Coordinates of C-alpha atoms in Angstrom, one line a residue:
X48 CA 8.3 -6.1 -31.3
X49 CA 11.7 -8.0 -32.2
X50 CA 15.5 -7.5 -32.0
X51 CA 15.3 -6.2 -35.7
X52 CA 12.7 -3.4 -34.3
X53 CA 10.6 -4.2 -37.2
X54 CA 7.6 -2.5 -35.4
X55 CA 6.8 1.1 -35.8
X56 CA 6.2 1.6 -32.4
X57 CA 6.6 -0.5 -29.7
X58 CA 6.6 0.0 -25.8
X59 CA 7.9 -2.2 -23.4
X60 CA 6.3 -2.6 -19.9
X61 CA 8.5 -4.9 -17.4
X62 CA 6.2 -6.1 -14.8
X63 CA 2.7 -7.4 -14.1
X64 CA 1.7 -5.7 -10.8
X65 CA -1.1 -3.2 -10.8
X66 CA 1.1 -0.3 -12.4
X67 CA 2.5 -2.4 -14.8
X68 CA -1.4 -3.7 -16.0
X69 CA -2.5 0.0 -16.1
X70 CA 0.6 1.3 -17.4
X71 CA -0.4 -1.1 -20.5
X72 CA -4.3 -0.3 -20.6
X73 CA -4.0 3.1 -20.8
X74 CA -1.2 3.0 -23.9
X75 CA -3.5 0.7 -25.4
X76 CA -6.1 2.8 -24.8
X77 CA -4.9 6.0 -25.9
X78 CA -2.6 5.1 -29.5
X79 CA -4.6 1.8 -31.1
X80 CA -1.4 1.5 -33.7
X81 CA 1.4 1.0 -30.6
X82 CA 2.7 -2.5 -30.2
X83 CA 2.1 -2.7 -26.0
X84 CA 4.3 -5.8 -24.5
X85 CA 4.2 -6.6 -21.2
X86 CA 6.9 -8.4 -19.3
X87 CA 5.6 -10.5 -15.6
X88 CA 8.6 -12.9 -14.6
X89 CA 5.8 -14.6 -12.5
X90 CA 3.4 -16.6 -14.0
X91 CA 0.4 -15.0 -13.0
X92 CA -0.8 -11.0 -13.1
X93 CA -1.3 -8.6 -10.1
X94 CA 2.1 -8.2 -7.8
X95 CA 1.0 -7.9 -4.1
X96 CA -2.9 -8.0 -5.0
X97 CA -3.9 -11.8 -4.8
X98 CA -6.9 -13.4 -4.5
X99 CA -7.7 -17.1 -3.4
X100 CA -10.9 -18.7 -3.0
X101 CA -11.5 -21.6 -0.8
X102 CA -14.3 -23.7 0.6
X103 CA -16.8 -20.6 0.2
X104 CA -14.1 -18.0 2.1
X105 CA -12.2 -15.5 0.0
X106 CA -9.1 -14.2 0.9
X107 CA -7.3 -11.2 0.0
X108 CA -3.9 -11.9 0.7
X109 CA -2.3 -8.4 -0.1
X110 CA -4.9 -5.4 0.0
X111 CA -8.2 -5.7 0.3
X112 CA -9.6 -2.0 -0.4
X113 CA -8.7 1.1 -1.8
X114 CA -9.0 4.6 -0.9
X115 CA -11.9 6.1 -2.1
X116 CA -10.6 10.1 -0.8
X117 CA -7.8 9.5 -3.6
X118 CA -9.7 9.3 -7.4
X119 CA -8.0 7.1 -9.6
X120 CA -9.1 4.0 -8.1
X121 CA -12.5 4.3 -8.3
X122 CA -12.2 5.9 -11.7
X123 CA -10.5 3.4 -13.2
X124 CA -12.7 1.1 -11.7
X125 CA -16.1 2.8 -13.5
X126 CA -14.2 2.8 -16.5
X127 CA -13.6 -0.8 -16.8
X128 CA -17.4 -1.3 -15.8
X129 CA -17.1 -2.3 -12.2
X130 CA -19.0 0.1 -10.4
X131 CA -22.1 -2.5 -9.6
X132 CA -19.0 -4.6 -8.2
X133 CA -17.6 -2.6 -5.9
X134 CA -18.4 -2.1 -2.1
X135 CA -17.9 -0.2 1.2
X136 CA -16.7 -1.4 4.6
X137 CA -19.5 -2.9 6.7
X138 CA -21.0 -0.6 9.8
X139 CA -19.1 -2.3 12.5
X140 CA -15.8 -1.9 11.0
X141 CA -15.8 1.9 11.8
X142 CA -14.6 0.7 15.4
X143 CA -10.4 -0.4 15.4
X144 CA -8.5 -1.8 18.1
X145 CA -4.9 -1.1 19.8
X146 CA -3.0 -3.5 21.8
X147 CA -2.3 -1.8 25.0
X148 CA -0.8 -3.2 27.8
X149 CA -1.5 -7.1 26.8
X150 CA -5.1 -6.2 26.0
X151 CA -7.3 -4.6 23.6
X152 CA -8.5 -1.1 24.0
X153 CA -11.0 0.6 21.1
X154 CA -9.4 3.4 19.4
X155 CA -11.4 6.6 20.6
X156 CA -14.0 7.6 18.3
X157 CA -13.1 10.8 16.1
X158 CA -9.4 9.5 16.0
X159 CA -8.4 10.4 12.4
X160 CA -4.2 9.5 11.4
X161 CA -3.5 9.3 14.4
X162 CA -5.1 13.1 15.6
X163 CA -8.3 13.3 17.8
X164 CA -11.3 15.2 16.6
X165 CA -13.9 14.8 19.5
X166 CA -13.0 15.3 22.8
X167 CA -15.1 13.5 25.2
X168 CA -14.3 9.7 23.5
X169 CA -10.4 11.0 23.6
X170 CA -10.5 11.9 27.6
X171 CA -11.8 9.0 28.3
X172 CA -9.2 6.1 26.6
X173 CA -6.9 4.4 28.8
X174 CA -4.2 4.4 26.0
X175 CA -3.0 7.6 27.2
X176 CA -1.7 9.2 30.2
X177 CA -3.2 12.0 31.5
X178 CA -0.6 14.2 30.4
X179 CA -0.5 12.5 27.2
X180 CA -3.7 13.6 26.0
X181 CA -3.2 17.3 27.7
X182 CA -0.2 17.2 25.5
X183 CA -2.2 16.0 22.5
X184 CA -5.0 18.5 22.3
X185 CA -2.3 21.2 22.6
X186 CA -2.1 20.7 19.0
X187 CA -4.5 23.5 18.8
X188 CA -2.1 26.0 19.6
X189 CA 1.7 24.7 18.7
X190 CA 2.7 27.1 16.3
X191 CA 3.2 26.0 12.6
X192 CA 6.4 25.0 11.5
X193 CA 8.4 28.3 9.6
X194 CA 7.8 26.9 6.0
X195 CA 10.1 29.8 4.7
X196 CA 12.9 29.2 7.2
X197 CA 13.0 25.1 6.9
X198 CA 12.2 25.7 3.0
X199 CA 13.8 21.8 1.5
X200 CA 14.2 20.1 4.9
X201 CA 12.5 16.9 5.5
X202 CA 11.1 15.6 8.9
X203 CA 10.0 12.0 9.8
X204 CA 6.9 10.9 10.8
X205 CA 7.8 10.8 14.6
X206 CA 9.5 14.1 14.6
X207 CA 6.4 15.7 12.7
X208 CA 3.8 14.6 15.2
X209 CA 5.6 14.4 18.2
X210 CA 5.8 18.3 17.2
X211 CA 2.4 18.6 16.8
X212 CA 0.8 15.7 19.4
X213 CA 3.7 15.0 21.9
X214 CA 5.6 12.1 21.9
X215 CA 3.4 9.7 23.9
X216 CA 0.3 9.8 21.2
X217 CA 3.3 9.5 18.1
X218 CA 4.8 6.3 20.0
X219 CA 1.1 4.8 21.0
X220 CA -0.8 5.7 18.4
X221 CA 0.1 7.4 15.4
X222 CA 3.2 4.7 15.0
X223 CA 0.9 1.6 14.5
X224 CA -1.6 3.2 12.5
X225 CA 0.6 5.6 10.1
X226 CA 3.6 3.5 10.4
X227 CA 1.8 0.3 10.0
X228 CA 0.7 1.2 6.5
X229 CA 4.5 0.9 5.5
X230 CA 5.3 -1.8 7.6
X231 CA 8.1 0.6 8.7
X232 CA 9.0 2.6 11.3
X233 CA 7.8 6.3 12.4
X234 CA 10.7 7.6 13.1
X235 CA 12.9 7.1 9.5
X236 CA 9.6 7.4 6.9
X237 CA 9.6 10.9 5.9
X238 CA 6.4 12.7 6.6
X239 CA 6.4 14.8 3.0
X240 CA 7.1 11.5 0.8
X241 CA 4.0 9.3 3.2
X242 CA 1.7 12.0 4.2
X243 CA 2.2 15.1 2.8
X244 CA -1.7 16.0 3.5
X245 CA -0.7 16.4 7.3
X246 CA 1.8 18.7 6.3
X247 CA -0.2 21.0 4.2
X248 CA -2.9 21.0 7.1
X249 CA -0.5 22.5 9.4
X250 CA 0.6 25.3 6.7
X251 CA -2.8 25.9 6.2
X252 CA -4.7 25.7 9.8
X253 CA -1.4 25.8 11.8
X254 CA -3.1 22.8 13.6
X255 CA -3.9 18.9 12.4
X256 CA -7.2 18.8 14.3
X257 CA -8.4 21.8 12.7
X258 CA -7.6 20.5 9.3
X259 CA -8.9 16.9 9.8
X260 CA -12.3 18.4 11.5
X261 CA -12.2 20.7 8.3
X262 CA -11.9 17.6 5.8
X263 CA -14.2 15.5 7.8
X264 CA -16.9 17.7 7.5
X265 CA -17.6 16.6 4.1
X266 CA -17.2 12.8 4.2
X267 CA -19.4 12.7 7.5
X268 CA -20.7 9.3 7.8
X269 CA -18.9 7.8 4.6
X270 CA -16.5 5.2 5.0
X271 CA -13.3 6.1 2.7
X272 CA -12.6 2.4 1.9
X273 CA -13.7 0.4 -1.2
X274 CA -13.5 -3.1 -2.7
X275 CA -14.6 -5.4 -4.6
X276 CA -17.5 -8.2 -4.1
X277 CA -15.2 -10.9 -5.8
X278 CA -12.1 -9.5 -4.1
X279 CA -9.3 -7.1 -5.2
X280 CA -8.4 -9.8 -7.9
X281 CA -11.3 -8.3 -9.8
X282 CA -9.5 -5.4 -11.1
X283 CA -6.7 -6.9 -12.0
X284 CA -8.4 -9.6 -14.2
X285 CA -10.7 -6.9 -15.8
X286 CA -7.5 -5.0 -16.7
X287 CA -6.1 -8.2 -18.0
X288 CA -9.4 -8.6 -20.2
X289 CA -8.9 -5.4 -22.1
X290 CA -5.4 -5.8 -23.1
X291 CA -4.4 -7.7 -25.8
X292 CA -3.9 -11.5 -25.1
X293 CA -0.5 -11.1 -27.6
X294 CA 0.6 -8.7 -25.3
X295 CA 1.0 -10.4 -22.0
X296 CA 4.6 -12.4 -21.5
X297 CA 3.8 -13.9 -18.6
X298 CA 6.7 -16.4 -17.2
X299 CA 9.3 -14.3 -18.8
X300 CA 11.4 -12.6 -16.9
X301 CA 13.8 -9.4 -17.8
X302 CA 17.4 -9.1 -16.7
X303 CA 19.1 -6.3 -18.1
X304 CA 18.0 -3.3 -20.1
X305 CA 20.9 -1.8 -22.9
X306 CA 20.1 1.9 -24.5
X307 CA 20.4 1.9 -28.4
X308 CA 20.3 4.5 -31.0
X309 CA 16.5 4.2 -31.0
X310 CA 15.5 2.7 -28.0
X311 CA 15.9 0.2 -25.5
X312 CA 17.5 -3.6 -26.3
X313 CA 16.1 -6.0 -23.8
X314 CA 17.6 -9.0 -22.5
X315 CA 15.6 -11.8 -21.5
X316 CA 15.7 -15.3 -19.5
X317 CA 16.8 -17.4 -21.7
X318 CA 18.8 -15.4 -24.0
X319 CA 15.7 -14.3 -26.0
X320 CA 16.5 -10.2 -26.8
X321 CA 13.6 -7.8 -27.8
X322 CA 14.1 -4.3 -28.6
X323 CA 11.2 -1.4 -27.5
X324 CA 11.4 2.5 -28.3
X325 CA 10.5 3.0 -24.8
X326 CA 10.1 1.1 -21.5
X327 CA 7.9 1.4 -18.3
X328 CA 9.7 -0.2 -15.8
X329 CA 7.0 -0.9 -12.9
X330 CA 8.7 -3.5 -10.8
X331 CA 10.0 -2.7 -7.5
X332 CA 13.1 -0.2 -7.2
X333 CA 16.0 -3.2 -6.4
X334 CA 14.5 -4.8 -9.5
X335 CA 14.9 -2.0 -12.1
X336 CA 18.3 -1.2 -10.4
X337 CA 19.3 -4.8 -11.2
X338 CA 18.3 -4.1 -14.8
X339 CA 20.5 -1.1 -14.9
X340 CA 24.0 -2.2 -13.3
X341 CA 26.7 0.2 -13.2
X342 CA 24.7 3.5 -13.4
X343 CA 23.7 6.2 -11.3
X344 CA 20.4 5.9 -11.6
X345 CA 21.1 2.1 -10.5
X346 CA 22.5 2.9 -7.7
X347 CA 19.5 5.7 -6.8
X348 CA 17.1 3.4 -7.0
X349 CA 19.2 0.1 -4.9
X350 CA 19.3 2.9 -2.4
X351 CA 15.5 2.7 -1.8
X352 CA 15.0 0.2 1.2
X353 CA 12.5 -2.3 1.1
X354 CA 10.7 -4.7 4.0
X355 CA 9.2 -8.2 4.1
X356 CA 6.0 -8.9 5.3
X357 CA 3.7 -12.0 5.6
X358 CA -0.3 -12.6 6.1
X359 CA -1.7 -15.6 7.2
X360 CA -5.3 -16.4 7.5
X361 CA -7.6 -18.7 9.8
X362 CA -11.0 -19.7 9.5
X363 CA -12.8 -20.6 12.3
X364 CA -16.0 -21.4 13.6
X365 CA -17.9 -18.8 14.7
X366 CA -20.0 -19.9 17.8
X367 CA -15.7 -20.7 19.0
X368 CA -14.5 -17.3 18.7
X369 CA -15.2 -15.5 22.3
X370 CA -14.7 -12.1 21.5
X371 CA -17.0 -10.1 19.3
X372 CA -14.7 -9.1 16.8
X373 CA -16.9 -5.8 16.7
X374 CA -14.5 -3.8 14.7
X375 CA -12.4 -3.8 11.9
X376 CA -9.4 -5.2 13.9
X377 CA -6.7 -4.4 15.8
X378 CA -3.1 -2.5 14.9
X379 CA 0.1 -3.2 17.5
X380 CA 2.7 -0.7 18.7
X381 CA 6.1 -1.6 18.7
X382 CA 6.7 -4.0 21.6
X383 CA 2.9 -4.8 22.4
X384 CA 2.9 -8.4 20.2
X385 CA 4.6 -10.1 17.5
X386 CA 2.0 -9.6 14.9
X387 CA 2.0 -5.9 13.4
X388 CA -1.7 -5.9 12.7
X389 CA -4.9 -8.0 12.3
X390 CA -7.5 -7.8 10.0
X391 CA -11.3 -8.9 11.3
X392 CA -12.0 -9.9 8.0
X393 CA -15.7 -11.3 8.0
X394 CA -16.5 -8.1 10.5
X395 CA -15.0 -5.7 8.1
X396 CA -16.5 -7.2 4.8
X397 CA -19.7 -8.7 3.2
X398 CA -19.4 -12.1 1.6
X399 CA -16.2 -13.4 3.0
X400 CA -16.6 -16.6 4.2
X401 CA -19.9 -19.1 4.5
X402 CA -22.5 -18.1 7.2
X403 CA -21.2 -19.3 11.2
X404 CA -18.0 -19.0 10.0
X405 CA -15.4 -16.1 10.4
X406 CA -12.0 -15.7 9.0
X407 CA -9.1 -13.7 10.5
X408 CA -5.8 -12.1 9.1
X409 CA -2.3 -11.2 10.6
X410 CA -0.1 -9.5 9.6
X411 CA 4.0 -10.6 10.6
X412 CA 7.0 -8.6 9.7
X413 CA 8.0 -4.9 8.8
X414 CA 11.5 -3.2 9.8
X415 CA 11.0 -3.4 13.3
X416 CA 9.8 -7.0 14.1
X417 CA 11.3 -9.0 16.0
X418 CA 10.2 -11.8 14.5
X419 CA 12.7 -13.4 11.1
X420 CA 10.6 -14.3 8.7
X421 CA 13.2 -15.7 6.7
X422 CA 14.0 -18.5 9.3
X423 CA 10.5 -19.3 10.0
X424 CA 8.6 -21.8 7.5
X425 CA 4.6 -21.3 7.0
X426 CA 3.9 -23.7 10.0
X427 CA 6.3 -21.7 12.3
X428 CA 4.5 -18.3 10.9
X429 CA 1.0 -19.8 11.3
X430 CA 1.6 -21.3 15.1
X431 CA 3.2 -18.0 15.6
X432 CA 0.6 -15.7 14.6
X433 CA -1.8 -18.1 16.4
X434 CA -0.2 -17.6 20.0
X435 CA -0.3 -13.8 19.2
X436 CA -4.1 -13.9 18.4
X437 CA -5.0 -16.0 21.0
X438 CA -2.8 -13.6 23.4
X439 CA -5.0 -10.8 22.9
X440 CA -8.8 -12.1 21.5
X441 CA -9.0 -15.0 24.0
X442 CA -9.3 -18.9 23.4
X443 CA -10.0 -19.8 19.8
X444 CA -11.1 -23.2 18.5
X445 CA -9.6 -25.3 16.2
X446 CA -8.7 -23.5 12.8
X447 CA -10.5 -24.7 9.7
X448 CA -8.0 -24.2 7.5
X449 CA -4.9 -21.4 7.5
X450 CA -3.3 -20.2 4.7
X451 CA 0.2 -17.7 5.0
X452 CA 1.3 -15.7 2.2
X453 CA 4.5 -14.1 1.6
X454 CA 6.0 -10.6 0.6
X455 CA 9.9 -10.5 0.2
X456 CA 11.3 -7.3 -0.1
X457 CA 7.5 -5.8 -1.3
X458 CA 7.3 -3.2 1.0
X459 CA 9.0 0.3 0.4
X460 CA 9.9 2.8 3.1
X461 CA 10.4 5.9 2.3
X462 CA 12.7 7.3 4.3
X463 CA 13.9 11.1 5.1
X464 CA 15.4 12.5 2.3
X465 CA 13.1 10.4 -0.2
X466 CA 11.9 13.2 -1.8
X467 CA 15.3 14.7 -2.9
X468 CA 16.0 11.1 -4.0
X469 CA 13.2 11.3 -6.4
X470 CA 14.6 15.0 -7.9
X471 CA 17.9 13.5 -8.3
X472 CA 15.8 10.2 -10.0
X473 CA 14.1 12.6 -12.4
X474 CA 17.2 14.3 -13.0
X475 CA 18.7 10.7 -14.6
X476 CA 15.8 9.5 -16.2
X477 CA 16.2 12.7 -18.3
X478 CA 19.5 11.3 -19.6
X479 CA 18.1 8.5 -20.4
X480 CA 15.5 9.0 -23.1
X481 CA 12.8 6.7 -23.5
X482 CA 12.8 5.0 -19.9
X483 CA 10.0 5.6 -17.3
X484 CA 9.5 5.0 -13.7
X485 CA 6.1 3.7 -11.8
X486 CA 5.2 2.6 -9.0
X487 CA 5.1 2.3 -4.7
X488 CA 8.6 3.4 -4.7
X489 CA 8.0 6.8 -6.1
X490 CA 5.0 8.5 -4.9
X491 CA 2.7 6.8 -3.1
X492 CA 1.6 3.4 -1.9
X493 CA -1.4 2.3 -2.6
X494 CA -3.5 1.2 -5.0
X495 CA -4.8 4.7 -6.1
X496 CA -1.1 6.2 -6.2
X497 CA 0.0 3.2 -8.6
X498 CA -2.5 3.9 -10.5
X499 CA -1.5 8.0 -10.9
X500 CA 1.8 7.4 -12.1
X501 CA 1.2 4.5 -14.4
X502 CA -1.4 6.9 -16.1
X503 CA 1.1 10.2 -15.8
X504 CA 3.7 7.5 -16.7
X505 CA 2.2 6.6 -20.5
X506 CA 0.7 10.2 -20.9
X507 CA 4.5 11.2 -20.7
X508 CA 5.9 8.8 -22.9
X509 CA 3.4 9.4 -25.6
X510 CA 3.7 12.8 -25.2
X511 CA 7.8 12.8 -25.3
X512 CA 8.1 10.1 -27.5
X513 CA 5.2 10.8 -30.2

């Protein structure tokens, strides 16, 4: 691929993340004679998911597991050969935490997105006032929402379950747990564009704990959550493996994308320019609007906001750690702690970290923390995170190490009305032959929903383009 567009066919992919790497495999994959390049501006592969090793402990600074209810994940997994590699949660990290009230209270058992599905563990939680959970289980007979009459109109998280649950259980606990996901806030993520399953359970059962018992009945005593024995890293390396090594710019960074008679010119750091009879752009919606100024489908996809987030990690001794860690961790409601969330790592994993040793994540930041990351440097972050930690497990002894990672602007919310945003997205992209869109932005999240669209993504393009 070359400005003189030499090359018979030749596909541009402009970043390096997850979507991007799978975007590239499966063109690869599916038309041997395509010339695949891949543009990272970074100089390693991966995006959010990051791996580091240290002193025997491995860290998963970005996620560490995948859904397991969603398929392409674990299918794309088996396909590369890592099904001997991958692994569920351990047994203990069924149980999760809430801060409540400057302590920590165990979720009720049968609590599933926030919705309870067994009574007598539900009555029994302080988390909730009385009338809070009387208001809860009346979920059971709120009637459905009229689909036909609010046909096209969005709701947000917190006006969804507050509907269905009552306020008190969307504030307490669906917030931290749904919310949390997005590092965002309940009450501008749109339910339909987040978790669109919750609304098609109350079409279908006209109530979520119907539904949820319904779904539950099949995955009884499975843990949805997978990863991998050498970390999340894993996949992206083995997706690095199969691609050609002549394919991978690494270091190279886009910075504006022209239309041509044929294709699409690229402009690159440097001044270097290579020309591609399609592009998948996979970087984050600011980015690909910064590589289309002065368009409207630029100024769609600046309009998508974004969050910052941070981990940090500590390792500690284990026979100094008071509390049990007997769960998974702990999430936060808004106003409980500075921290959003904390991962009990070596509780929720095998293999982790050396044997009397534990390590410990938290997680800083989202749109409603009051905490600026941007004015904080890793030693503020860490001593921060610290004093939240210590707030709620107890004394801890001195760490062994710590380790903070960063994630500017990584994090998109989608907000009410993100769904008509994508229509009027797809609506543009059909003016602009040649140029696809992948990625959290769009349709999803996590792992498995990057994974979707950079499949649907290339299966479009070749089908369109070839």
């Amino acid at each position: 691929m070359s400005a003189s567009g030499s090359a018979a066919r030749s596909v541009a992919v402009v970043g390096g993340g997850i979507t991007g790497l799978t975007a590239a495999y499966w063109l690869c994959r599916a038309r041997r004679d395509l010339k695949v390049t891949l543009f990272e501006q970074r100089p390693r592969l991966g995006g959010n998911i990051l791996t580091e090793r240290w002193e025997g402990f491995l860290m998963d600074a970005g996620p560490d597991s995948f859904l397991a209810t969603k398929p392409d994940a674990l299918a794309l997994c088996e396909e590369l050969g890592l099904r001997d590699e991958l692994i569920t949660t351990r047994p203990e990290a069924h149980r999760v935490y809430l801060a409540h009230q400057g302590r920590l209270q165990p979720l009720p058992e049968g609590m599933a997105l926030g919705v309870p599905t067994r009574l007598a563990p539900f009555l029994r939680t302080p988390i909730l006032t009385p009338a809070g959970k009387l208001r809860a289980l009346g979920d059971v007979l709120v009637p459905r929402r009229d689909v036909a009459a609010t046909l096209g109109q969005d709701e947000s998280i917190l006006e969804f379950m507050t509907r269905r649950v009552g306020r008190e259980a969307a504030r307490r606990i669906v917030g931290p747990l749904l919310g949390g996901i997005y590092a965002g806030d309940i009450a501008t993520l749109s339910i339909q564009a987040t978790f669109p399953e919750l609304a098609r359970m109350e079409t279908r059962y006209g109530s979520l704990m119907l539904g949820l018992i319904m779904r539950q009945r099949g995955q009884r005593g499975n843990t949805p959550f997978r990863s991998l024995r050498g970390g999340m890293a894993t996949l992206v390396h083995r997706l690095e493996q199969r691609l050609p090594p002549e394919s991978l710019q690494m270091g190279v960074g886009v910075e504006r994308l022209e239309p041509t008679r044929t294709g699409w010119r690229l402009l690159l750091e440097g001044g270097r320019v290579e020309e591609a009879h399609a592009v998948v752009l996979t970087v984050p919606a600011h980015a690909a609007a910064a590589l289309l100024p002065d368009c409207p489908l630029g100024d769609e996809l600046r309009a998508i906001p974004y969050a910052s987030t941070a981990t940090v990690f500590f390792a500690f001794p284990r026979d100094g750690v008071h509390h049990p860690l007997d769960g998974a961790g702990f999430i936060v409601p808004t106003g409980e702690a500075r921290i959003l969330a904390s991962t009990w790592v070596t509780s929720k994993w095998e293999g982790r970290a050396p044997n009397g040793q534990v390590l410990v994540r938290a997680f800083v930041g989202g749109t409603q923390s009051p905490v600026p990351l941007h004015q904080l440097d890793d030693r503020a972050l860490m001593e921060l995170s610290r004093a939240e930690l210590e707030r709620l497990l107890g004394p801890l002894p001195l760490a062994l190490f710590s380790r903070a990672f960063r994630y500017h602007d990584a994090n998109p919310q989608p907000v009410v009305g993100h769904i008509e945003r994508l229509i009027r997205i797809d609506s543009e992209l059909r003016s602009l032959p040649g140029l696809y869109l992948a990625g959290a932005a769009y349709r999803g999240v996590g792992i498995p929903d990057c994974i979707r669209q950079a499949r649907a993504a290339a299966e479009r393009l070749l089908r369109e383009r070839w």
